Coordinates of C-alpha atoms in Angstrom, one line a residue:
X1 CA 0.1 0.2 0.0
X2 CA 0.7 3.5 -0.7
X3 CA 1.6 5.9 2.2
X4 CA 1.2 9.8 2.5
X5 CA 2.5 11.9 5.3
X6 CA 2.7 15.4 5.5
X7 CA 4.9 17.9 7.0
X8 CA 5.6 21.8 7.1
X9 CA 2.5 22.8 9.0
X10 CA 2.9 26.8 9.9
X11 CA 1.3 29.9 10.6
X12 CA 3.1 32.7 8.3
X13 CA 2.3 36.9 7.7
X14 CA 1.4 37.6 4.1
X15 CA 4.3 37.5 1.6
X16 CA 6.3 35.2 3.2
X17 CA 6.8 31.9 2.1
X18 CA 6.8 28.3 3.3
X19 CA 7.5 24.8 2.0
X20 CA 5.6 21.5 2.1
X21 CA 6.6 17.8 2.0
X22 CA 5.1 14.7 1.5
X23 CA 7.3 11.5 2.7
X24 CA 5.4 8.3 0.5
X25 CA 6.1 5.1 0.8
X26 CA 5.3 2.0 -1.3
X27 CA 6.8 0.2 -4.4
X28 CA 4.7 1.5 -6.8
X29 CA 4.7 5.7 -5.8
X30 CA 6.7 6.4 -8.6
X31 CA 4.8 5.6 -11.2
X32 CA 2.1 7.4 -9.7
X33 CA 0.7 11.2 -10.1
X34 CA 1.1 13.3 -6.9
X35 CA -0.4 16.4 -6.5
X36 CA -1.5 18.7 -3.8
X37 CA -5.2 19.5 -3.1
X38 CA -6.1 22.3 0.2
X39 CA -9.5 22.4 1.8
X40 CA -10.2 25.9 2.8
X41 CA -12.8 26.4 6.1
X42 CA -16.0 27.2 3.9
X43 CA -14.8 26.4 0.2
X44 CA -14.9 23.5 -1.5
X45 CA -11.7 21.5 -1.8
X46 CA -9.8 22.5 -4.4
X47 CA -6.8 20.7 -6.6
X48 CA -3.7 23.1 -6.1
X49 CA -0.6 21.2 -8.1
X50 CA 0.4 17.8 -9.9
X51 CA 3.6 16.9 -11.3
X52 CA 3.3 13.5 -13.5
X53 CA 6.0 10.4 -13.3
X54 CA 8.5 10.1 -15.8
X55 CA 8.0 13.7 -17.8
X56 CA 7.5 15.5 -14.5
X57 CA 5.1 17.5 -16.2
X58 CA 3.5 20.0 -14.0
X59 CA 0.1 21.2 -13.3
X60 CA -1.1 24.5 -11.2
X61 CA -4.5 26.0 -10.2
X62 CA -5.0 29.5 -11.7
X63 CA -4.7 31.2 -8.1
X64 CA -0.9 29.8 -7.4
X65 CA 0.7 29.9 -10.5
X66 CA 3.3 31.7 -10.6
X67 CA 4.0 31.5 -6.9
X68 CA 4.1 27.7 -6.0
X69 CA 6.3 25.0 -7.2
X70 CA 5.7 21.5 -6.8
X71 CA 8.7 18.8 -7.3
X72 CA 9.4 15.1 -6.4
X73 CA 12.8 13.6 -5.8
X74 CA 12.2 9.8 -6.8
X75 CA 15.3 8.5 -4.5
X76 CA 13.7 10.0 -0.9
X77 CA 10.0 9.0 -2.2
X78 CA 9.3 13.0 -2.0
X79 CA 6.6 15.4 -3.0
X80 CA 7.3 19.2 -2.3
X81 CA 5.2 22.0 -2.5
X82 CA 7.7 25.2 -2.4
X83 CA 4.8 28.7 -1.8
X84 CA 6.0 31.8 -1.8
X85 CA 4.7 35.6 -1.6
X86 CA 1.5 33.9 0.2
X87 CA -1.9 35.0 0.6
X88 CA -4.6 34.8 3.2
X89 CA -6.4 33.1 0.7
X90 CA -4.0 30.2 0.8
X91 CA -5.0 29.4 4.1
X92 CA -6.3 25.8 4.6
X93 CA -5.4 22.1 4.9
X94 CA -3.3 20.9 2.5
X95 CA -3.2 17.4 1.5
X96 CA -0.8 15.2 -0.4
X97 CA -2.4 13.2 -2.8
X98 CA -1.3 10.2 -5.4
X99 CA -3.1 8.7 -8.3
X100 CA -2.4 5.4 -9.9
X101 CA -2.0 5.7 -14.2
X102 CA -3.3 5.4 -16.3
X103 CA -6.6 7.2 -15.0
X104 CA -10.3 7.3 -16.6
X105 CA -12.0 9.7 -13.8
X106 CA -11.6 13.0 -13.2
X107 CA -8.9 15.1 -14.9
X108 CA -5.3 15.8 -12.3
X109 CA -6.8 19.1 -12.3
X110 CA -9.5 18.1 -10.6
X111 CA -9.5 17.0 -6.6
X112 CA -11.3 13.9 -7.4
X113 CA -8.8 12.2 -9.9
X114 CA -6.6 11.5 -6.4
X115 CA -7.8 7.7 -5.2
X116 CA -4.8 8.0 -2.1
X117 CA -4.6 10.9 0.1
X118 CA -2.3 12.1 3.4
X119 CA -3.7 13.4 6.3
X120 CA -3.1 16.8 5.7
X121 CA -1.3 19.6 7.2
X122 CA -2.3 23.2 8.0
X123 CA -1.2 26.1 6.5
X124 CA -2.4 29.6 8.2
X125 CA -1.6 32.9 6.6
X126 CA -2.6 36.1 8.2

């Protein structure tokens, strides 16, 4: 089984940066598409960023383009989200997620794309 454990929770002021990490385990994780999804109070869950295996093709939500960078380290089985110029609207629970490929469900921009989830880590921007 694939397991995902996030770290990097924090409370920061607007304009600052924060880095989230997701440690993964499981023999097939390197072949899975991985991403970050966030859940803000009173809002629908939304995809933030995703990265494909192999080619490393990336997708970013419109609200984070140019500010967030997703990357993965295959040797350490780690997914990272580097967030800069944080805004109060970035506040939420950030969850690391993964999905086996090929997938015939929702597109990877949709939070429903993923089948494996971490517990999440809280980010608060004031």
